[in-house]
Short mmCIF file of C-alpha atoms in Angstrom, two decimals:
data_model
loop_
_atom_site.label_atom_id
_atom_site.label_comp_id
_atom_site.label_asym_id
_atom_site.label_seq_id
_atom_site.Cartn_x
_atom_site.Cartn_y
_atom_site.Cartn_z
CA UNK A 1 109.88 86.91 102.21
CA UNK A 2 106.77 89.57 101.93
CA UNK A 3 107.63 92.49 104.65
CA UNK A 4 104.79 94.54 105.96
CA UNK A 5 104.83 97.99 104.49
CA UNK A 6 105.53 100.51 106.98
CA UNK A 7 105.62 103.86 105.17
CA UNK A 8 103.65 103.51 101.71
CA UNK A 9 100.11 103.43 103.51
CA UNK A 10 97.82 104.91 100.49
CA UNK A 11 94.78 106.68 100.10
CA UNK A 12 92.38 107.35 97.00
CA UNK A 13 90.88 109.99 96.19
CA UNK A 14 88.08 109.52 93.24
CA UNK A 15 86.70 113.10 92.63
CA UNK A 16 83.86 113.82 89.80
CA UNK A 17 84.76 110.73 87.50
CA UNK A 18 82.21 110.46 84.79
CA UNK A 19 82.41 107.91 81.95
CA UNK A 20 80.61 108.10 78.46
CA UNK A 21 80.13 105.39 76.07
CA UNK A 22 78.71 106.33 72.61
CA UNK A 23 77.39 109.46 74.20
CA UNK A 24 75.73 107.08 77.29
CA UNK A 25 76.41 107.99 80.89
CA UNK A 26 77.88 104.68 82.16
CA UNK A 27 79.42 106.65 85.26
CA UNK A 28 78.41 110.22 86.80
CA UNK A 29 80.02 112.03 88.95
CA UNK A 30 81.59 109.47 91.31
CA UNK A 31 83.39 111.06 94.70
CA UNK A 32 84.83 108.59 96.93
CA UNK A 33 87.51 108.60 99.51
CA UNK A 34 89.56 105.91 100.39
CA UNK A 35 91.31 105.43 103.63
CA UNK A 36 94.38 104.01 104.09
CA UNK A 37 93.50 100.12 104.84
CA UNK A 38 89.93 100.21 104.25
CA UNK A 39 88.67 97.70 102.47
CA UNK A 40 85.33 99.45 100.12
CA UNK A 41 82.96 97.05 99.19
CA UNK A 42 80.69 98.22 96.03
CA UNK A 43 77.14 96.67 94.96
CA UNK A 44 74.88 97.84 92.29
CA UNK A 45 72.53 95.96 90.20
CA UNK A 46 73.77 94.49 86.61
CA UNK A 47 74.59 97.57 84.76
CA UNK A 48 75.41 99.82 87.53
CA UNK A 49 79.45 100.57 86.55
CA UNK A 50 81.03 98.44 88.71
CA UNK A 51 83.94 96.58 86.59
CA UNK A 52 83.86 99.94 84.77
CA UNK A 53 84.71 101.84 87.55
CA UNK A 54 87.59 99.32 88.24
CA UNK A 55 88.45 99.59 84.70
CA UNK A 56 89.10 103.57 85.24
CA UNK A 57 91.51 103.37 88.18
CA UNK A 58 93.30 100.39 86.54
CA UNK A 59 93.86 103.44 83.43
CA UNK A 60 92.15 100.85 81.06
CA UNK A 61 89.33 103.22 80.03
CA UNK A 62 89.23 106.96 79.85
CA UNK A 63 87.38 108.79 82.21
CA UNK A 64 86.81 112.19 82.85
CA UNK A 65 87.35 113.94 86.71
CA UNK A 66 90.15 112.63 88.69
CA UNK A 67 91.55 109.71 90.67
CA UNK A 68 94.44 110.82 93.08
CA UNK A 69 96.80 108.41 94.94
CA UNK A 70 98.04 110.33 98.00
CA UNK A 71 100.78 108.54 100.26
CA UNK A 72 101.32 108.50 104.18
CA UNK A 73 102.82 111.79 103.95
CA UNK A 74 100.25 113.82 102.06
CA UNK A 75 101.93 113.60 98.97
CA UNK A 76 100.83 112.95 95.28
CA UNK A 77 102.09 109.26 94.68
CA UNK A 78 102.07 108.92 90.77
CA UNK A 79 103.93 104.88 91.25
CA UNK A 80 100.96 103.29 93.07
CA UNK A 81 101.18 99.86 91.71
CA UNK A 82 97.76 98.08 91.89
CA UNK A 83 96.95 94.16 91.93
CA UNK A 84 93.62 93.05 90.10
CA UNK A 85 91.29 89.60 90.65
CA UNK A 86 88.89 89.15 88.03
CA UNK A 87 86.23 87.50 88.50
CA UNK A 88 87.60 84.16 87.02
CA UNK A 89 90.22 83.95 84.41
CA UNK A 90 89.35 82.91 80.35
CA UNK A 91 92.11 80.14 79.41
CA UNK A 92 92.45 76.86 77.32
CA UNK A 93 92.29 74.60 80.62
CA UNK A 94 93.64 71.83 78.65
CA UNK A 95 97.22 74.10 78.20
CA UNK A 96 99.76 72.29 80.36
CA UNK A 97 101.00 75.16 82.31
CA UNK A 98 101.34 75.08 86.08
CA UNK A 99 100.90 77.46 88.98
CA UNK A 100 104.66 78.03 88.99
CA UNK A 101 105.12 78.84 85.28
CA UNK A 102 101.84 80.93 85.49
CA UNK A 103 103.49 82.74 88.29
CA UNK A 104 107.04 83.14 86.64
CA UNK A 105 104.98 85.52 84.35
CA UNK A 106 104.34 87.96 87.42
CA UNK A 107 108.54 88.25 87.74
CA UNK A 108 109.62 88.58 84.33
CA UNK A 109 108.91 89.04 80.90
CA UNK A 110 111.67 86.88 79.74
CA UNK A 111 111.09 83.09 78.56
CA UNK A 112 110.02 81.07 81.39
CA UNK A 113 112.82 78.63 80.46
CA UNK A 114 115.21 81.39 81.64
CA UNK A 115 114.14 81.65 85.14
CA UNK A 116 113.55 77.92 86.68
CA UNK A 117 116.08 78.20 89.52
CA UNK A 118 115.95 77.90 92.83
CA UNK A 119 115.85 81.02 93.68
CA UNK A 120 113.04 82.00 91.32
CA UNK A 121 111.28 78.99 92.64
CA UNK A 122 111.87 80.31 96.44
CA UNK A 123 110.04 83.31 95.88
CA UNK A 124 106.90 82.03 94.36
CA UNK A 125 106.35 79.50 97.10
CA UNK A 126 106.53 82.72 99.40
CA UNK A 127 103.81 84.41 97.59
CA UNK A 128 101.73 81.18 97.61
CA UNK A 129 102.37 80.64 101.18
CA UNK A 130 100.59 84.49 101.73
CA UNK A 131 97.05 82.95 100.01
CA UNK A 132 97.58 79.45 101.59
CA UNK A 133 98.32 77.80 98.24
CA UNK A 134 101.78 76.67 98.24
CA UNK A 135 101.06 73.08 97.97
CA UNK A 136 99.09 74.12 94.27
CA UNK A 137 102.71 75.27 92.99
CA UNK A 138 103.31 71.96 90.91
CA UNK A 139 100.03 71.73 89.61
CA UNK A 140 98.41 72.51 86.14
CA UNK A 141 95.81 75.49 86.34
CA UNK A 142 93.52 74.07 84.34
CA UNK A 143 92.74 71.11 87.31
CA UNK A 144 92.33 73.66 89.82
CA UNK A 145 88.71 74.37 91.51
CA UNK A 146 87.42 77.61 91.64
CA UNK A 147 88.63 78.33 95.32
CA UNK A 148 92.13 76.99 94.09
CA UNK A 149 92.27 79.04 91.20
CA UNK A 150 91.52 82.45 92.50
CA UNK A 151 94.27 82.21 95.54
CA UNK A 152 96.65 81.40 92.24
CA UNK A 153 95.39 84.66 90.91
CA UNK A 154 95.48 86.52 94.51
CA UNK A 155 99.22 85.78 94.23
CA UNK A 156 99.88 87.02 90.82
CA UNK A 157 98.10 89.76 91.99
CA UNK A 158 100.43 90.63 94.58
CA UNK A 159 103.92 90.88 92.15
CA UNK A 160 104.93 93.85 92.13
CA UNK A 161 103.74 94.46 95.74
CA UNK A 162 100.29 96.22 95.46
CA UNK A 163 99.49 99.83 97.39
CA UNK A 164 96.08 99.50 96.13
CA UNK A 165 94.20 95.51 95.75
CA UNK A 166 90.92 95.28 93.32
CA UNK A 167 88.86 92.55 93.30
CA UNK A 168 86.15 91.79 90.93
CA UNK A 169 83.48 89.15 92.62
CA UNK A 170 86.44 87.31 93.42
CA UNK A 171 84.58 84.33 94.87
CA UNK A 172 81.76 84.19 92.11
CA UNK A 173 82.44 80.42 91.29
CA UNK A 174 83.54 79.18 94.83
CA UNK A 175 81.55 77.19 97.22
CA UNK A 176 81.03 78.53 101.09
CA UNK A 177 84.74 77.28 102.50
CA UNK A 178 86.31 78.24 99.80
CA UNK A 179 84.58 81.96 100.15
CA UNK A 180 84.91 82.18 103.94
CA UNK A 181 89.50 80.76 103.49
CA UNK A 182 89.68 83.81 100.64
CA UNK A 183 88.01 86.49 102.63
CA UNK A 184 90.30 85.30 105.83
CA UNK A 185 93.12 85.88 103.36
CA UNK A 186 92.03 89.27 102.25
CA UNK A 187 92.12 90.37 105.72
CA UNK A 188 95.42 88.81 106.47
CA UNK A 189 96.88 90.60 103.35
CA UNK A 190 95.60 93.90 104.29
CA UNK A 191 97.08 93.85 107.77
CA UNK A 192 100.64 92.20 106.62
CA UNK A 193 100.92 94.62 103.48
CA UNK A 194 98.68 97.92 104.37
CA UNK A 195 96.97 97.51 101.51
CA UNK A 196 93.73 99.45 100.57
CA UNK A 197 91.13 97.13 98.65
CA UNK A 198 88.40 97.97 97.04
CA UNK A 199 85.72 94.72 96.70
CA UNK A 200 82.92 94.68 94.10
CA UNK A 201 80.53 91.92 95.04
CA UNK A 202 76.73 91.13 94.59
CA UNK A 203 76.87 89.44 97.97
CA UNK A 204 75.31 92.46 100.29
CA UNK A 205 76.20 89.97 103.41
CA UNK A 206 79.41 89.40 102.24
CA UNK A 207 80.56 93.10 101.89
CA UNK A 208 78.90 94.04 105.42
CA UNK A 209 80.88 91.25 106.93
CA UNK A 210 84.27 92.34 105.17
CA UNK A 211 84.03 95.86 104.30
CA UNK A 212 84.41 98.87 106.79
CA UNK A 213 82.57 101.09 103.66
CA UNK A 214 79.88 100.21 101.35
CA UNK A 215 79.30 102.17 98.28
CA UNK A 216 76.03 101.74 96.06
CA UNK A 217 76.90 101.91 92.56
CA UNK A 218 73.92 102.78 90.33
CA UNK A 219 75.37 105.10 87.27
CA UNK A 220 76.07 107.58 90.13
CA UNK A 221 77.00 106.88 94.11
CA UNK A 222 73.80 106.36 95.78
CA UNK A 223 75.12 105.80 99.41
CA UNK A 224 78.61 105.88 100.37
CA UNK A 225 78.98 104.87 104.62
CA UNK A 226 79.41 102.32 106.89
CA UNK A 227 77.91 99.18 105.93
CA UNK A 228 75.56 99.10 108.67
CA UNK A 229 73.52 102.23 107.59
CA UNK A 230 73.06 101.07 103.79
CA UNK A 231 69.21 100.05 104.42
CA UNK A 232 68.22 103.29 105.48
CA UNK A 233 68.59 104.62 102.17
CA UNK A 234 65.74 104.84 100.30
CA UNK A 235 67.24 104.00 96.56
CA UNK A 236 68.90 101.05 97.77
CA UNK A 237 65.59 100.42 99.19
CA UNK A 238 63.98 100.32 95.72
CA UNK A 239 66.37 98.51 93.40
CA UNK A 240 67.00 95.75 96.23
CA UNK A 241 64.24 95.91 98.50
CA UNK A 242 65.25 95.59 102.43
CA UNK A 243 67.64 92.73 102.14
CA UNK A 244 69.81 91.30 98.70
#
């Protein structure tokens, strides 16, 4: 059984990150702050950084500038474990592997042969039960629909308990009740498990709806604020017009 977290509330702390690419700016001096179970939504046109800037704080891609984890007592915290939801996951749907062997993955690194008991078993129906997606446990990913398939990945996502949740247009391929049952589980998650998350989405409606900050991403931070002052700025203004 998931407990909610009570004393590893975390906040980030992104300070002057820059990325270069064959000598191109992909990312320039990025600052933004994090509160404690916020949920950040970021938009940007096609080009703008986004997945790159996920990339950085996952430590897949080097960066210069900093990106600080600080816990509830002020302090550096250098275990932050963060959970990550692409956008949809590349696989052979015709392997026969099911949500519970898929799963098993997220618990060990040992054969999945070695870990079918009970007890094993126990624990991933708890973790389904958290995205509403128990009843998927017997079932082969590959016949899963897009809504299906990302609450699969929302639970792998959260083994090892996350401090810190990315997702990466999580509901890109999923039709309007799948999208509205995700974000209700998002929500849920963040209140059971004080979880930060940090949402990257093309959807402007979606991240006012769900986000309590919305940063424009264009190569640099445009607008960082609350979600309901975005179309006074005057960039956003120009790459989007007044509405997305």
């Amino acid at each position: 059984m998931v407990k909610q977290k009570t004393n590893n509330l975390l906040s980030t702390d992104i300070a002057n990150l820059n990325i270069t690419i064959d000598n191109y700016d992909v990312l320039k001096d990025i600052n933004i702050k994090i509160a404690p179970k916020e949920i950040t939504g970021i938009i940007g046109p096609n080009g703008a950084g986004k997945s790159t800037l996920l990339k950085a704080i996952l430590g897949e891609i080097k960066y210069s500038g900093t990106i600080t984890f600080i816990d509830k007592e002020h302090n550096i915290k250098k275990d932050t474990v963060i959970g990550y939801v692409p956008q949809f996951l590349d696989f052979d749907k015709g392997i026969p592997i099911r949500v519970v062997d898929f799963l098993m993955l997220s618990l060990t690194k040992a054969p999945i042969c070695f870990y079918s008991s009970a007890k094993k078993r126990a624990k991933i129906v708890e973790s389904l039960k958290l995205t509403e997606a128990e009843n998927l446990i017997d079932k082969k990913i590959g016949v899963l629909s897009g809504g299906e398939l990302q609450r699969v990945l929302l639970s792998f996502a959260l083994h090892p308990e996350p401090d810190l949740l990315l997702l990466d247009e999580p509901v890109a391929n999923i039709d309007e009740n799948g999208i509205s049952l995700f974000y209700k589980i998002v929500a849920e998650l963040r209140d059971k498990l004080n979880l930060s998350i940090i949402l990257v989405s093309h959807d402007l409606d979606t991240l006012i709806t769900h986000s309590d900050k919305i940063a424009f991403l264009n190569k640099k931070i445009e607008y960082y604020g609350t979600p309901d002052k975005i179309f006074e700025n005057d960039n956003f203004k120009k790459v989007f017009g007044k509405r997305i």
